[in-house]
Amino acid sequence: MYLFLNRSSRVFGFSTLFVFMSYLLPAVEGMWLPIFLEKLNADEMKAMGMRISVDDIYHFQKASLKDAIVIFGGGCTGEMISPNGLLLTNHHCGYGIIQSHSSVENDLLSKGFWAKNSSEELKNDGLSATFIRMMEDVTDKVLSGDNDDLSVNILAVMAEYQESHPDLTFEIKPFYYGNQYIIVGKEIFKDVRLVGAPPSAIGKYGSDTDNWMWPRHTGDFAVFRVYADANNNPAAYAVDNVPYRSRKHLTINAGGVKEGDFTMVFGFPGRTQQYLPAREIEYITQVYNPERIEIRDLVLANLDRRMRASDEVRIKYASKYARISNAWKKWRGENIGIRESNGIERKKNMEFEFRRRLLSKPEWNQKYGYVLDSLNFYYARVLPFKRAYFYYAEIANQGVEALGAMQKWIKTVEKYEAGEMSEEEVWSALDKTIKGLKKDYAPEADQESFAILMPLYLRRLGDLAPYSITSFDKKNNGDWKTISEEAFNDKFFVDFVLNFDEKTKVKKFIKRMKKNHLYYVANGMVDHLNTNVLPSIYRLNDIINQHQKTYMEALMVIFNEKRFYPDANFTMRVSYGKVEGFAPVDAVKYHWQTTHKGILEKYIPGDYEFNLPDPFLELLRSESFGRYVNEQGLLPVCFVASNHTTGGNSGSPALNADGHFIGLNFDRAWEGTMSDLNYDIKRCRNIMVDARYILWVIEHYAGAGYLLDEMDIVW
Ligand code: ARG
Ligand code: GLU
């Protein structure tokens, strides 16, 4: 059993050498658990300049910084910035919500929105703010007994905690691939209202072109408020709920940041894979990423051409384009980063040392000797299946929207034919998915994606492609242009989908549907996925996870002089580093801070990414920056630092040595996105909006200075 993690600090053994070093210490890789900071990080953080204690960051009973940090919605971080429940997060995290309150006549996305008082704040169904009240290591309990089936232990532990803390919601999560288990006690607030958001021209300035890029000039922030019942407890939305008085809120430092300042980012990083063998990193960067990038290159080029040619298409596809391009750009950065930082080489060297040390101790070799080879073997085994899965997912779930919709229609029809659905239920299900497809849809664009992607699918998958589609391809002489024309212009697609009419008979719909090429193709792809691809992935992934667990244990035992942090798993973490620029390519050195000058430099009148509203432009040109200027008298906008972050850290606060809010995390520089696999201090930078820019926009542009009165601001 793997109880060593709790028992001995040997595994985490970390020399206190750092105490004797100075502020010259380099930034630190890692996303650390707040409950282990004392053991693992406190000395180092202090040596790097931190002036608060780790108890100020996380304390189980005492109000500490952790009580000011929340999970915002399902995948972002937010923080409390006033005693009255004011919550700050990213504009891109609140984007869907702001959109949901918008209409053509009242477009909050383009105008921005500021509630003048609590009655103007907008309620949001399904939005929550989740506080973490406790985290405890329960590894011993979860892994006790002969733990064949951990779920029994897990349920028992949850029940035990639930009984002593009826007010909290519990969850147990594995860390280090199941070498450690931690229980998390949460308090979930479900009345979270929109207070304010700048216009997209500020909150999304630079849009996709600037996404993942430095230098950056985006004011990516939005303001919400958490509400509670009269007793300050979580409650469903009610008119007479009151602003939540949180145990802790962040003090905002508007005194400015300087190069070299200590920073930490506190939030909920979603997923990293730091402990993969070199071989899997090779597969990711040389097979999976390039293949997915190639597919998206084609889709994005198709969409981009059409969006530039038509305003209507541009508006319809803006958010889809943003979604597809976000991961696409990240993968490209990841590949370049791994290559330029010799990421695979570095892993291989580590593995070489791992094998050397293994051989030095017979018991190590006996216990762990097989694991790396075996892991490599299984990653190779799963490769063809993962490729097939990615091709399916990229093309049938996203690249060709009609294939995604067709899969839903097939499911509905199957249920109907099995007698599980009445005619009415079928209609309403079909109606819903057809409306879903047609909302923001350009069939010509989709038809072209279908015509381009299917031949690619067959060519790249070769023998791995479904037989049914390969033979269909042969029968049609590989002419997917004609196939796509027929698919998108037949009676089914034109009359039954594009001009959906309630009065059609279900049977007629089904009959026509089954004659459409899209039906044939979607069916072939899904069948193949379910019978040939997914079962193998599940089976092999189970084995891989077992091996990763053993490999993780082996790494921690064998490199016991090193500190290990668990992969991100959307639990609360602290990363720390310092404000610093970077030099990712030859002859380029990036400064750490951007200013309003860059906003003006990038301004392109009328452009959908770089346009600016006139009043904003005037305000910037008049340089009315009040007290929010940097040393050069310019308005600071964004800055970068060397904190190790990932997706999920959006909306996380960046704190200074005193634990005061200095910036709002929202992105990474694409040159360093390989930090999800392999961190490199030379290239990896997180991007934040400067606190002063946020305050300036609220006070001077939005005229919502009354919100600042609620905050604790120090200069
Ligand atoms: N790259 C940032 C993060 O992953 C921001 C994404 C939203 N912005 C955008 N232009 N798509 O996820
Ligand atoms: N924009 C990302 C998010 O939504 C954060 C950027 C990153 O991946 O570091 O969480």
XYZ file of C-alpha atoms and ligand atoms in Angstrom:
737
model
C 0.000 0.000 0.000
C 0.975 3.547 -0.608
C 0.675 5.091 2.765
C 4.157 6.494 2.703
C 2.763 9.728 1.428
C 1.227 10.511 4.759
C 3.668 8.916 7.051
C 6.956 10.217 5.995
C 8.135 13.505 4.776
C 10.956 11.587 3.134
C 9.109 11.348 -0.100
C 8.531 15.041 -0.078
C 11.897 15.641 1.559
C 12.936 19.151 0.684
C 16.032 20.847 1.834
C 15.747 24.067 3.703
C 18.675 25.441 1.805
C 16.403 28.019 0.322
C 16.221 29.877 3.558
C 19.772 31.011 3.066
C 19.240 32.217 -0.419
C 17.915 35.560 -1.400
C 15.361 37.194 -3.606
C 17.349 36.032 -6.577
C 15.584 32.717 -6.405
C 14.044 31.649 -9.660
C 10.334 31.063 -10.001
C 9.023 27.691 -9.087
C 7.282 25.088 -11.142
C 4.211 23.552 -9.597
C 0.620 23.929 -8.522
C 0.677 23.242 -4.827
C -1.973 22.101 -2.425
C -2.702 24.793 0.156
C -2.839 22.196 2.964
C 0.761 21.122 2.359
C 2.350 24.536 1.924
C 3.814 24.503 5.413
C 5.613 21.231 4.774
C 6.691 21.847 1.217
C 6.751 25.481 0.251
C 6.645 27.906 3.158
C 10.413 28.440 3.476
C 10.840 28.913 -0.195
C 7.903 31.288 -0.542
C 9.287 33.421 2.252
C 12.749 33.336 0.750
C 11.202 34.573 -2.480
C 9.738 37.526 -0.623
C 6.342 36.471 0.700
C 5.498 38.381 3.865
C 2.387 36.537 5.046
C 2.324 33.101 6.658
C 0.904 29.999 5.063
C -1.801 30.027 7.746
C -2.947 33.309 6.254
C -3.351 31.493 2.949
C -5.078 28.404 4.206
C -6.343 27.597 7.639
C -9.052 25.079 8.309
C -10.820 27.046 11.034
C -9.537 30.574 10.697
C -10.758 32.891 7.987
C -7.904 32.842 5.503
C -7.359 33.749 1.877
C -8.888 30.445 0.840
C -12.254 31.805 2.022
C -12.054 34.535 -0.590
C -11.505 32.177 -3.545
C -14.332 30.375 -5.348
C -15.005 28.054 -8.219
C -16.978 30.276 -10.560
C -19.583 28.278 -12.469
C -18.227 25.026 -13.818
C -14.698 25.791 -14.901
C -13.289 29.101 -13.767
C -12.015 30.761 -10.616
C -13.389 33.890 -8.972
C -12.607 35.875 -5.826
C -14.409 37.998 -3.282
C -13.352 41.639 -3.441
C -15.685 43.261 -0.941
C -17.348 42.418 2.370
C -20.661 42.409 0.480
C -20.148 39.460 -1.783
C -18.652 41.289 -4.748
C -16.981 38.708 -6.964
C -14.379 39.269 -9.647
C -13.719 36.866 -12.515
C -12.863 36.996 -16.217
C -15.056 38.474 -18.915
C -14.533 35.257 -20.899
C -15.773 33.228 -17.914
C -18.918 35.337 -17.718
C -19.282 35.603 -21.489
C -22.165 33.164 -21.895
C -23.969 34.789 -18.992
C -23.554 38.292 -20.348
C -24.711 36.984 -23.720
C -27.782 35.412 -22.132
C -28.886 38.854 -20.893
C -28.332 40.372 -24.313
C -30.635 40.933 -27.214
C -30.282 42.745 -30.502
C -31.878 45.872 -28.971
C -29.940 45.599 -25.746
C -26.597 44.019 -26.481
C -24.700 43.951 -23.202
C -21.738 42.306 -24.884
C -21.069 45.287 -27.085
C -22.284 48.021 -24.733
C -21.126 46.690 -21.438
C -23.333 46.698 -18.368
C -23.204 48.264 -14.920
C -25.893 47.813 -12.288
C -26.400 51.063 -10.395
C -27.801 49.361 -7.350
C -28.668 45.896 -6.173
C -32.094 45.971 -7.814
C -30.425 46.290 -11.214
C -28.174 43.277 -10.728
C -29.149 40.403 -13.003
C -29.918 36.911 -11.755
C -28.483 33.843 -13.458
C -30.024 30.398 -13.483
C -27.557 27.612 -12.962
C -24.634 29.811 -11.968
C -22.861 29.024 -8.703
C -19.939 30.170 -6.586
C -18.300 27.376 -4.611
C -16.172 28.002 -1.523
C -13.730 25.387 -0.260
C -14.049 25.154 3.513
C -11.787 22.208 4.220
C -9.407 19.779 2.610
C -8.035 16.759 4.416
C -5.755 13.940 3.470
C -7.820 10.748 3.801
C -5.431 8.422 1.973
C -5.147 5.991 4.905
C -8.890 5.590 5.139
C -9.505 5.291 1.419
C -6.738 2.758 0.878
C -7.389 0.677 4.006
C -8.432 -2.959 3.784
C -7.659 -4.923 0.660
C -8.953 -1.987 -1.404
C -10.052 -3.912 -4.446
C -12.997 -1.668 -4.618
C -12.149 1.774 -3.299
C -15.628 3.101 -3.832
C -16.831 1.351 -0.659
C -14.197 3.105 1.422
C -14.796 6.370 -0.340
C -18.515 6.310 0.394
C -17.858 5.447 4.026
C -15.420 8.326 4.459
C -17.797 10.748 2.772
C -20.614 9.641 5.068
C -18.419 10.132 8.110
C -17.488 13.687 7.125
C -21.000 14.502 6.082
C -22.263 13.585 9.499
C -19.876 15.882 11.319
C -20.313 18.724 8.812
C -23.896 18.628 7.584
C -23.587 22.095 6.061
C -20.887 21.106 3.563
C -20.897 19.140 0.331
C -18.096 16.598 0.117
C -16.051 15.121 -2.647
C -13.008 12.832 -2.543
C -10.429 13.236 -5.266
C -7.409 11.126 -6.200
C -4.020 12.819 -6.414
C -0.783 11.472 -7.885
C -2.838 8.973 -9.882
C -4.422 7.562 -6.743
C -1.387 7.476 -4.481
C -3.136 10.034 -2.353
C -6.775 10.882 -1.650
C -8.061 14.172 -0.357
C -11.520 15.045 0.789
C -12.829 18.470 -0.118
C -15.661 20.140 1.818
C -17.490 22.757 -0.200
C -20.140 25.374 0.348
C -22.069 26.160 -2.818
C -23.884 29.468 -3.339
C -26.476 29.430 -6.071
C -27.638 33.005 -6.186
C -24.913 34.814 -8.110
C -25.887 38.003 -9.957
C -24.253 39.975 -12.705
C -23.091 43.375 -11.480
C -20.990 44.676 -14.289
C -19.016 43.934 -17.403
C -17.044 46.166 -19.727
C -17.927 46.086 -23.419
C -16.275 43.288 -25.404
C -14.081 45.921 -27.003
C -12.355 46.072 -23.610
C -13.125 42.668 -22.056
C -12.303 40.738 -25.213
C -10.000 43.236 -26.908
C -7.899 41.471 -29.530
C -10.237 38.470 -29.466
C -8.809 35.432 -31.262
C -5.882 37.174 -32.906
C -4.465 38.151 -29.525
C -5.679 35.067 -27.659
C -2.742 33.266 -25.948
C -0.505 36.158 -26.940
C 1.828 38.560 -25.288
C 1.940 41.590 -25.471
C -1.702 41.683 -24.515
C -4.179 44.529 -23.937
C -7.366 42.788 -22.858
C -9.403 43.998 -19.872
C -10.685 40.468 -19.340
C -12.800 41.036 -16.215
C -16.415 41.006 -15.084
C -18.064 41.609 -11.718
C -20.730 39.540 -9.992
C -22.240 39.388 -6.525
C -22.925 36.389 -4.345
C -26.197 36.420 -2.437
C -27.210 34.476 0.672
C -30.324 34.081 2.762
C -31.052 36.256 5.801
C -28.766 34.048 7.909
C -25.882 34.456 5.458
C -26.274 30.876 4.271
C -26.390 29.549 0.711
C -29.858 29.668 -0.799
C -31.579 29.376 -4.116
C -32.375 32.687 -5.810
C -34.936 34.758 -3.942
C -35.779 38.439 -4.259
C -35.074 39.063 -0.610
C -31.736 37.308 -0.493
C -29.018 39.615 0.750
C -25.403 40.190 -0.318
C -23.230 37.458 1.118
C -20.835 38.547 3.839
C -17.899 36.277 3.106
C -15.461 35.264 5.818
C -12.690 36.882 3.881
C -12.319 39.206 0.931
C -9.197 40.339 -0.840
C -7.547 43.672 -0.218
C -6.727 45.301 -3.523
C -3.319 46.825 -3.966
C -3.412 49.683 -6.434
C 0.092 50.764 -5.540
C 1.415 48.918 -8.548
C 3.630 45.972 -9.354
C 7.324 45.998 -10.177
C 9.566 43.639 -12.045
C 10.836 40.921 -9.715
C 7.932 41.213 -7.259
C 6.775 38.002 -5.626
C 3.430 36.794 -7.003
C 1.184 33.891 -6.308
C -1.881 32.690 -8.141
C -4.609 31.059 -6.110
C -7.277 29.111 -7.969
C -8.528 25.963 -9.620
C -6.233 24.666 -12.380
C -8.096 22.026 -14.385
C -5.809 19.436 -15.884
C -2.090 18.887 -16.406
C -0.037 15.804 -17.253
C 3.389 16.346 -15.759
C 4.320 12.731 -15.200
C 3.892 11.166 -18.608
C 6.737 9.143 -20.060
C 8.701 10.787 -22.880
C 7.074 8.443 -25.320
C 3.567 9.708 -24.674
C 4.795 13.300 -24.948
C 6.180 12.305 -28.328
C 2.791 10.965 -29.312
C 1.007 14.067 -28.090
C 3.295 16.511 -29.832
C 4.066 14.463 -32.939
C 0.811 12.626 -33.560
C -2.271 13.772 -31.638
C -1.651 17.517 -31.647
C -0.541 17.761 -35.296
C -3.470 15.701 -36.475
C -5.996 17.709 -34.541
C -4.288 20.930 -35.612
C -4.479 19.839 -39.264
C -8.222 19.225 -39.018
C -8.827 22.534 -37.297
C -6.576 24.377 -39.778
C -9.011 23.318 -42.476
C -12.145 24.134 -40.516
C -10.833 27.501 -39.373
C -9.645 28.481 -42.849
C -13.061 27.638 -44.259
C -14.837 29.640 -41.552
C -12.407 32.544 -41.643
C -12.861 33.015 -45.393
C -16.614 33.043 -45.030
C -16.615 35.237 -41.943
C -14.514 37.838 -43.711
C -16.844 37.757 -46.707
C -20.092 38.102 -44.777
C -21.023 40.015 -41.656
C -23.876 37.643 -41.069
C -21.601 34.596 -41.029
C -19.088 36.446 -38.898
C -21.617 37.198 -36.193
C -23.035 33.696 -36.289
C -19.694 31.996 -36.079
C -17.763 34.314 -33.735
C -18.160 32.187 -30.668
C -17.761 28.817 -32.426
C -14.651 30.123 -34.098
C -13.300 31.268 -30.752
C -13.902 27.845 -29.233
C -12.263 25.910 -32.053
C -9.309 28.227 -32.292
C -8.638 28.342 -28.557
C -7.381 24.745 -28.211
C -5.912 24.847 -31.709
C -3.620 27.720 -30.793
C -2.754 26.155 -27.487
C -1.666 22.899 -29.134
C 0.463 24.753 -31.632
C 2.190 26.561 -28.813
C 2.587 23.316 -26.910
C 4.326 21.647 -29.848
C 6.702 24.507 -30.476
C 7.389 24.845 -26.771
C 8.216 21.170 -26.285
C 10.512 21.286 -29.295
C 12.284 24.508 -28.384
C 12.739 23.608 -24.744
C 13.943 20.085 -25.595
C 11.073 18.767 -23.548
C 11.315 15.212 -24.811
C 15.079 15.166 -24.406
C 14.740 16.396 -20.840
C 12.203 13.675 -20.045
C 14.406 11.049 -21.634
C 17.364 12.144 -19.553
C 15.250 11.915 -16.440
C 14.107 8.436 -17.460
C 17.685 7.421 -18.049
C 18.560 8.487 -14.524
C 15.436 6.735 -13.248
C 16.566 3.464 -14.802
C 20.094 3.934 -13.493
C 18.870 4.418 -9.951
C 16.431 1.528 -10.229
C 19.302 -0.801 -10.906
C 21.184 0.435 -7.880
C 18.671 -1.143 -5.482
C 17.417 -4.680 -6.107
C 14.163 -4.094 -4.233
C 13.398 -1.016 -6.315
C 14.186 -2.863 -9.471
C 11.988 -5.723 -8.434
C 9.073 -3.509 -7.555
C 9.288 -0.888 -10.261
C 11.649 -2.304 -12.865
C 8.907 -3.146 -15.324
C 6.809 -0.064 -15.060
C 8.313 2.391 -17.529
C 8.626 -0.174 -20.314
C 5.167 -1.412 -19.668
C 3.790 2.110 -19.672
C 5.499 2.789 -22.996
C 4.108 -0.430 -24.369
C 0.527 0.450 -23.444
C 0.776 4.038 -24.653
C 1.852 2.575 -27.997
C -0.991 0.073 -27.910
C -3.629 2.711 -27.308
C -2.270 5.080 -29.944
C -4.245 3.863 -32.976
C -7.446 3.887 -30.946
C -6.825 7.357 -29.605
C -6.084 8.618 -33.102
C -9.353 7.124 -34.331
C -11.176 8.689 -31.408
C -9.730 12.143 -32.048
C -10.620 11.978 -35.744
C -14.129 11.013 -34.805
C -14.417 13.745 -32.165
C -12.888 16.498 -34.269
C -14.941 15.734 -37.358
C -18.223 14.214 -36.243
C -18.668 16.213 -33.045
C -17.372 19.585 -34.053
C -15.895 20.009 -37.538
C -19.105 19.094 -39.362
C -22.026 20.392 -37.360
C -24.605 18.419 -39.357
C -22.875 15.172 -38.364
C -23.211 16.134 -34.726
C -26.913 16.876 -35.167
C -27.421 13.706 -37.191
C -26.053 11.622 -34.317
C -28.704 13.126 -32.056
C -31.474 12.470 -34.575
C -30.320 8.866 -34.910
C -30.510 8.386 -31.143
C -33.985 9.875 -30.998
C -35.201 7.763 -33.889
C -33.741 4.611 -32.328
C -35.694 5.283 -29.167
C -38.829 5.893 -31.161
C -38.417 2.718 -33.133
C -37.839 0.771 -29.920
C -41.160 2.109 -28.692
C -39.567 4.186 -25.935
C -40.801 7.518 -27.231
C -44.161 8.770 -28.339
C -44.630 10.647 -31.582
C -44.932 13.916 -29.689
C -41.787 13.317 -27.691
C -39.923 12.560 -30.885
C -41.103 15.805 -32.420
C -40.059 17.914 -29.524
C -36.653 16.185 -29.394
C -36.124 16.633 -33.120
C -37.383 20.178 -32.973
C -34.874 20.977 -30.260
C -31.848 19.536 -32.057
C -32.868 21.002 -35.392
C -33.232 24.428 -33.812
C -29.895 23.878 -32.089
C -28.233 23.176 -35.415
C -29.860 26.063 -37.226
C -29.086 28.638 -34.589
C -26.024 30.465 -35.898
C -25.664 28.116 -38.839
C -24.287 28.552 -42.343
C -25.067 25.325 -44.250
C -22.720 26.197 -47.140
C -19.823 26.434 -44.702
C -20.760 23.142 -43.112
C -21.135 21.430 -46.463
C -17.645 22.484 -47.422
C -16.180 21.254 -44.120
C -17.849 17.902 -44.751
C -16.412 17.723 -48.277
C -12.909 18.584 -47.066
C -12.778 16.562 -43.864
C -14.144 13.198 -44.980
C -11.388 12.436 -47.497
C -8.857 13.516 -44.874
C -10.489 11.214 -42.344
C -10.197 8.215 -44.668
C -6.713 9.040 -45.852
C -5.273 9.579 -42.397
C -6.979 6.677 -40.668
C -6.349 4.205 -43.478
C -7.054 0.700 -42.207
C -8.431 2.165 -38.997
C -11.325 3.818 -40.796
C -14.751 2.142 -40.667
C -15.194 -0.353 -43.456
C -18.659 0.951 -44.253
C -17.332 4.412 -45.022
C -14.325 3.165 -46.951
C -16.589 1.176 -49.247
C -19.007 4.081 -49.555
C -16.035 6.179 -50.602
C -15.054 3.603 -53.250
C -18.562 3.332 -54.583
C -18.605 7.098 -55.059
C -15.103 7.260 -56.512
C -13.985 9.339 -53.549
C -15.984 12.270 -54.859
C -16.915 13.908 -51.572
C -17.729 17.152 -53.287
C -20.659 15.501 -55.007
C -21.541 13.493 -51.920
C -21.645 16.668 -49.855
C -23.752 18.494 -52.430
C -26.234 15.657 -52.425
C -26.239 15.445 -48.629
C -26.883 19.131 -48.057
C -29.283 19.676 -50.917
C -31.598 16.669 -50.815
C -35.195 16.762 -49.772
C -34.416 15.674 -46.229
C -31.897 18.374 -45.487
C -33.661 21.185 -47.292
C -37.308 20.448 -46.532
C -37.121 18.572 -43.285
C -34.162 20.194 -41.558
C -33.610 23.681 -42.929
C -37.332 24.260 -43.367
C -38.505 22.093 -40.529
C -42.253 21.909 -40.406
C -44.173 20.592 -37.421
C -46.800 19.073 -39.600
C -44.510 16.515 -41.197
C -45.161 12.927 -40.215
C -42.467 11.272 -38.113
C -42.383 8.259 -40.397
C -41.730 10.429 -43.416
C -38.946 12.249 -41.609
C -37.290 8.970 -40.694
C -37.641 7.537 -44.169
C -36.024 10.567 -45.730
C -33.362 10.793 -43.066
C -32.213 7.271 -43.722
C -31.643 8.105 -47.362
C -29.403 11.055 -46.617
C -25.633 10.517 -46.916
C -25.080 12.204 -43.586
C -27.117 9.464 -41.955
C -24.997 6.794 -43.537
C -21.746 8.486 -42.596
C -22.719 9.378 -39.032
C -23.974 5.888 -38.412
C -20.798 4.341 -39.791
C -18.592 6.569 -37.665
C -20.540 6.050 -34.456
C -20.847 2.280 -34.861
C -17.171 1.980 -35.461
C -16.432 4.181 -32.467
C -18.641 2.178 -30.143
C -17.613 -1.289 -31.258
C -13.981 -0.908 -32.273
C -12.558 2.171 -30.645
C -13.981 3.042 -27.243
C -13.908 -0.434 -25.668
C -10.196 -0.704 -26.401
C -9.516 2.782 -25.111
C -11.321 2.060 -21.850
C -9.569 -1.256 -21.346
C -6.114 0.115 -22.135
C -6.650 3.309 -20.145
C -7.447 1.270 -17.054
C -4.124 -0.477 -17.365
C -2.329 2.768 -18.152
C -3.784 4.443 -15.077
C -2.655 1.576 -12.862
C 0.809 1.860 -14.345
C 0.877 5.640 -14.042
C 0.040 5.193 -10.394
C 2.946 2.807 -9.879
C 5.258 4.974 -11.961
C 4.279 8.027 -9.904
C 5.031 6.140 -6.704
C 8.349 4.983 -8.143
C 9.338 8.525 -9.132
C 8.599 9.798 -5.644
C 10.550 7.002 -3.987
C 13.493 7.016 -6.329
C 13.893 10.769 -6.674
C 13.225 11.323 -3.023
C 15.338 14.449 -2.955
C 12.767 16.129 -5.171
C 9.459 17.736 -4.377
C 6.496 16.516 -6.340
C 3.271 18.350 -6.885
C 0.170 16.499 -8.035
C -1.199 17.049 -11.513
C -3.931 19.653 -11.705
C -7.379 18.130 -11.124
C -9.551 21.187 -10.592
C -8.786 21.377 -6.897
C -7.610 24.481 -5.107
C -3.942 25.224 -5.738
C -1.309 27.844 -5.161
C 1.365 28.637 -7.750
C 4.095 31.176 -7.127
C 6.716 33.013 -9.065
C 7.568 36.577 -9.847
C 6.802 39.400 -12.193
C 9.169 38.932 -15.123
C 9.341 39.237 -18.889
C 10.690 36.530 -21.172
C 12.617 35.930 -24.354
C 11.040 32.988 -26.178
C 12.642 33.486 -29.587
C 15.894 34.779 -30.931
C 16.313 38.542 -30.684
C 12.988 39.109 -28.918
C 12.760 40.123 -25.313
C 9.292 40.781 -23.970
C 8.756 43.457 -21.375
C 6.659 42.352 -18.388
C 4.041 45.110 -18.610
C 1.747 46.576 -21.269
C 0.103 49.997 -21.169
C -2.729 51.939 -22.798
C -0.303 52.909 -25.558
C -0.595 49.391 -26.919
C -4.389 49.563 -26.940
C -4.134 52.597 -29.176
C -1.437 51.035 -31.349
C -3.600 47.995 -32.004
C -6.776 49.964 -32.663
C -8.322 49.235 -36.086
C -11.511 51.270 -36.675
C -14.473 49.040 -37.497
C -12.523 45.816 -37.071
C -14.367 43.177 -35.085
C -11.384 42.342 -32.909
C -9.618 45.667 -32.510
C -12.337 48.284 -32.699
C -12.824 50.690 -29.774
C -15.940 52.630 -28.771
C -15.464 56.357 -29.338
C -15.874 57.433 -25.712
C -13.249 54.908 -24.671
C -10.892 56.080 -27.380
C -11.340 59.679 -26.293
C -10.742 58.810 -22.678
C -7.520 56.983 -23.534
C -6.338 59.785 -25.798
C -7.055 62.399 -23.159
C -4.881 60.385 -20.768
C -7.262 60.897 -17.867
C -5.780 58.127 -15.802
C -6.242 59.665 -12.373
C -4.237 57.837 -9.759
C -3.905 54.670 -11.801
C -0.637 55.392 -13.589
C 2.639 53.506 -13.560
C 6.047 55.087 -12.960
C 6.123 56.446 -16.490
C 2.738 58.066 -16.100
C 1.089 55.509 -18.378
C -1.978 53.436 -17.650
C -0.845 49.846 -16.961
C -3.037 47.227 -18.680
C -1.624 43.693 -18.372
C 1.487 42.036 -16.983
C 3.153 38.640 -17.065
C 4.740 36.556 -14.345
C 6.204 33.105 -13.951
C 3.363 31.404 -12.108
C 2.573 27.882 -13.226
C -1.075 27.961 -14.320
C -3.460 26.231 -16.689
C -7.060 26.286 -17.903
C -9.323 26.760 -14.884
C -6.986 29.390 -13.483
C -8.965 31.885 -15.497
C -10.296 34.425 -13.056
C -7.723 33.507 -10.398
C -6.337 36.352 -8.350
C -2.657 37.165 -8.553
C -1.548 38.173 -5.068
C 1.557 40.028 -3.917
C 3.870 39.339 -0.999
C 1.217 40.636 1.417
C -1.528 38.514 -0.070
C -3.103 41.575 -1.700
C -4.771 41.426 -5.071
C -2.589 42.890 -7.815
C -3.935 41.267 -10.961
C -6.495 38.968 -12.502
C -5.198 35.870 -14.289
C -6.756 35.120 -17.653
C -4.309 33.485 -20.029
C -0.860 32.139 -20.735
C 1.611 33.084 -23.436
C 1.359 30.482 -26.167
C 5.137 29.997 -26.261
C 4.774 28.333 -22.864
C 1.563 26.338 -23.077
C 3.643 23.167 -22.915
C 3.747 23.805 -19.175
C 0.796 21.400 -19.014
C 3.249 18.640 -19.914
C 6.616 20.052 -19.141
C 7.304 23.379 -17.463
C 10.161 25.580 -18.548
C 10.832 28.731 -16.611
C 12.399 30.386 -19.642
C 9.194 30.267 -21.697
C 6.229 29.845 -19.369
C 4.348 33.001 -18.396
C 0.852 33.596 -17.109
C -0.976 36.725 -18.216
C -2.947 38.979 -15.861
C -4.968 42.177 -16.070
C -3.409 44.802 -13.818
C -5.645 45.648 -10.838
C -5.229 49.332 -11.677
C -6.656 48.863 -15.156
C -9.697 47.100 -13.702
C -10.280 49.880 -11.180
C -9.714 52.581 -13.780
C -12.200 51.044 -16.222
C -14.812 50.726 -13.461
C -14.304 54.214 -12.109
C -13.370 56.335 -15.127
C -14.913 54.559 -18.073
C -17.974 52.857 -16.647
C -18.706 55.544 -14.083
C -19.317 52.839 -11.514
C -16.939 54.264 -8.924
C -19.521 53.501 -6.228
C -18.372 49.883 -6.488
C -14.898 50.944 -5.434
C -16.380 52.331 -2.214
C -17.145 48.761 -1.177
C -13.616 47.545 -1.739
C -10.542 47.682 0.448
C -7.998 49.424 -1.708
C -4.474 50.213 -0.572
C -2.029 52.390 -2.465
N -6.918 31.473 -23.947
C -7.748 31.783 -22.835
C -8.082 30.517 -22.086
O -8.020 29.442 -22.502
C -8.940 32.614 -23.160
C -9.995 31.969 -23.988
C -11.160 32.845 -24.331
N -10.842 33.855 -25.317
C -10.862 33.648 -26.675
N -10.524 34.605 -27.493
N -11.242 32.517 -27.202
O -8.740 29.639 -22.207
N -7.931 31.074 -20.477
C -7.681 29.928 -19.643
C -8.937 29.548 -18.858
O -10.031 29.763 -19.335
C -6.505 30.147 -18.787
C -5.348 30.106 -19.648
C -4.500 28.887 -19.395
O -4.767 27.821 -19.954
O -3.546 29.088 -18.619
O -8.883 28.934 -17.817
